[in-house]
PDB file of C-alpha atoms in Angstrom:
ATOM      1  CA  UNK A 231       0.104  -0.128   0.155  1.00 82.00           C
ATOM      2  CA  UNK A 232       1.133   3.208  -0.621  1.00 91.00           C
ATOM      3  CA  UNK A 233       0.226   6.577   0.994  1.00 93.00           C
ATOM      4  CA  UNK A 234       0.528   9.501  -1.059  1.00 96.00           C
ATOM      5  CA  UNK A 235       0.482  13.282   0.259  1.00 96.00           C
ATOM      6  CA  UNK A 236      -0.940  16.400  -1.559  1.00 96.00           C
ATOM      7  CA  UNK A 237      -1.271  19.849  -0.574  1.00 96.00           C
ATOM      8  CA  UNK A 238      -4.968  21.244  -1.176  1.00 96.00           C
ATOM      9  CA  UNK A 239      -3.723  23.156  -4.002  1.00 96.00           C
ATOM     10  CA  UNK A 240      -2.155  20.147  -5.728  1.00 97.00           C
ATOM     11  CA  UNK A 241      -5.415  18.287  -5.223  1.00 96.00           C
ATOM     12  CA  UNK A 242      -7.480  21.163  -6.809  1.00 96.00           C
ATOM     13  CA  UNK A 243      -4.942  21.497  -9.801  1.00 97.00           C
ATOM     14  CA  UNK A 244      -4.751  17.983 -10.498  1.00 96.00           C
ATOM     15  CA  UNK A 245      -7.572  15.713  -9.332  1.00 96.00           C
ATOM     16  CA  UNK A 246      -7.161  12.890 -11.823  1.00 96.00           C
ATOM     17  CA  UNK A 247      -3.359  12.508 -10.278  1.00 96.00           C
ATOM     18  CA  UNK A 248      -5.176  12.174  -6.864  1.00 97.00           C
ATOM     19  CA  UNK A 249      -7.730   9.710  -8.123  1.00 97.00           C
ATOM     20  CA  UNK A 250      -4.805   7.420  -9.725  1.00 96.00           C
ATOM     21  CA  UNK A 251      -2.802   7.750  -6.552  1.00 97.00           C
ATOM     22  CA  UNK A 252      -6.064   6.606  -4.507  1.00 97.00           C
ATOM     23  CA  UNK A 253      -5.937   3.169  -6.470  1.00 96.00           C
ATOM     24  CA  UNK A 254      -2.662   2.306  -4.864  1.00 95.00           C
ATOM     25  CA  UNK A 255      -3.606   3.687  -1.183  1.00 94.00           C
ATOM     26  CA  UNK A 256      -4.867   6.298   0.816  1.00 95.00           C
ATOM     27  CA  UNK A 257      -4.264  10.061  -0.458  1.00 96.00           C
ATOM     28  CA  UNK A 258      -3.704  12.487   2.374  1.00 96.00           C
ATOM     29  CA  UNK A 259      -4.566  15.883   1.559  1.00 97.00           C
ATOM     30  CA  UNK A 260      -3.455  18.539   3.753  1.00 96.00           C
ATOM     31  CA  UNK A 261      -4.290  22.036   4.561  1.00 95.00           C
ATOM     32  CA  UNK A 262      -1.706  24.567   5.596  1.00 94.00           C
ATOM     33  CA  UNK A 263       0.753  21.373   6.063  1.00 93.00           C
ATOM     34  CA  UNK A 264      -1.540  19.885   8.321  1.00 94.00           C
ATOM     35  CA  UNK A 265      -3.757  16.445   7.107  1.00 94.00           C
ATOM     36  CA  UNK A 266      -7.114  17.482   6.544  1.00 96.00           C
ATOM     37  CA  UNK A 267      -8.668  15.034   4.298  1.00 96.00           C
ATOM     38  CA  UNK A 268      -8.243  11.536   2.910  1.00 96.00           C
ATOM     39  CA  UNK A 269      -9.179  10.081  -0.456  1.00 97.00           C
ATOM     40  CA  UNK A 270      -9.896   6.739  -0.960  1.00 97.00           C
ATOM     41  CA  UNK A 271     -11.450   4.598  -3.587  1.00 97.00           C
ATOM     42  CA  UNK A 272     -14.922   3.390  -2.859  1.00 95.00           C
ATOM     43  CA  UNK A 273     -14.019  -0.391  -2.524  1.00 93.00           C
ATOM     44  CA  UNK A 274     -11.635   0.532   0.087  1.00 92.00           C
ATOM     45  CA  UNK A 275     -14.350   3.138   1.879  1.00 91.00           C
ATOM     46  CA  UNK A 276     -16.565  -0.038   1.658  1.00 88.00           C
ATOM     47  CA  UNK A 277     -14.059  -2.209   3.617  1.00 86.00           C
ATOM     48  CA  UNK A 278     -13.422  -0.002   6.370  1.00 85.00           C
ATOM     49  CA  UNK A 279     -17.008   0.984   6.873  1.00 83.00           C
ATOM     50  CA  UNK A 280     -18.560  -2.466   6.487  1.00 82.00           C
ATOM     51  CA  UNK A 281     -20.794  -3.063   9.327  1.00 76.00           C
ATOM     52  CA  UNK A 282     -19.626  -5.767  11.613  1.00 74.00           C
ATOM     53  CA  UNK A 283     -21.895  -8.369  13.173  1.00 76.00           C
ATOM     54  CA  UNK A 284     -23.038  -8.068  16.514  1.00 79.00           C
ATOM     55  CA  UNK A 285     -23.811 -11.298  18.856  1.00 79.00           C
ATOM     56  CA  UNK A 286     -27.200 -10.025  19.532  1.00 80.00           C
ATOM     57  CA  UNK A 287     -27.889  -9.955  15.807  1.00 76.00           C
ATOM     58  CA  UNK A 288     -26.686 -13.475  15.490  1.00 75.00           C
ATOM     59  CA  UNK A 289     -28.923 -14.824  18.467  1.00 77.00           C
ATOM     60  CA  UNK A 290     -31.782 -13.177  16.926  1.00 80.00           C
ATOM     61  CA  UNK A 291     -31.480 -14.921  13.736  1.00 74.00           C
ATOM     62  CA  UNK A 292     -34.388 -17.237  12.650  1.00 78.00           C
ATOM     63  CA  UNK A 293     -33.888 -20.732  13.280  1.00 77.00           C
ATOM     64  CA  UNK A 294     -31.357 -20.239  15.856  1.00 74.00           C
ATOM     65  CA  UNK A 295     -33.508 -22.110  18.325  1.00 76.00           C
ATOM     66  CA  UNK A 296     -32.706 -25.284  16.208  1.00 77.00           C
ATOM     67  CA  UNK A 297     -28.984 -25.223  16.708  1.00 76.00           C
ATOM     68  CA  UNK A 298     -27.749 -27.147  19.513  1.00 79.00           C
ATOM     69  CA  UNK A 299     -24.867 -26.132  21.674  1.00 76.00           C
ATOM     70  CA  UNK A 300     -22.854 -28.329  23.537  1.00 80.00           C
ATOM     71  CA  UNK A 301     -20.604 -26.694  26.294  1.00 77.00           C
ATOM     72  CA  UNK A 302     -18.138 -28.454  28.139  1.00 79.00           C
ATOM     73  CA  UNK A 303     -18.740 -28.963  31.988  1.00 79.00           C
ATOM     74  CA  UNK A 304     -16.770 -26.925  34.111  1.00 75.00           C
ATOM     75  CA  UNK A 305     -14.188 -28.447  36.525  1.00 77.00           C
ATOM     76  CA  UNK A 306     -13.211 -25.343  38.538  1.00 75.00           C
ATOM     77  CA  UNK A 307     -16.108 -24.709  41.201  1.00 76.00           C
ATOM     78  CA  UNK A 308     -16.608 -21.161  42.180  1.00 77.00           C
ATOM     79  CA  UNK A 309     -15.841 -20.741  46.162  1.00 80.00           C
ATOM     80  CA  UNK A 310     -16.495 -18.304  48.560  1.00 83.00           C
ATOM     81  CA  UNK A 311     -13.738 -15.559  48.872  1.00 85.00           C
ATOM     82  CA  UNK A 312     -12.076 -15.438  52.455  1.00 85.00           C
ATOM     83  CA  UNK A 313     -12.524 -11.654  53.830  1.00 87.00           C
ATOM     84  CA  UNK A 314     -10.714 -11.131  56.804  1.00 83.00           C
TER      85      UNK A 314
END
């Protein structure tokens, strides 16, 4: 992955160069020397923003009640704490 840095002026003068550079990796666009924006391809954007599945969503799936879950028995038993 290649990271390219362009000033706002460079970006405004040659947007096609920035779009080509984004195919190889993120393009940082600076404003007065400080990073202000990042240009990514749409595919890269989708990768980093795709929704992560939550366990609650998985447990609410239709048909989940038909799945058997075998849990190993626990050998360690909880014991009362000695508070002196």
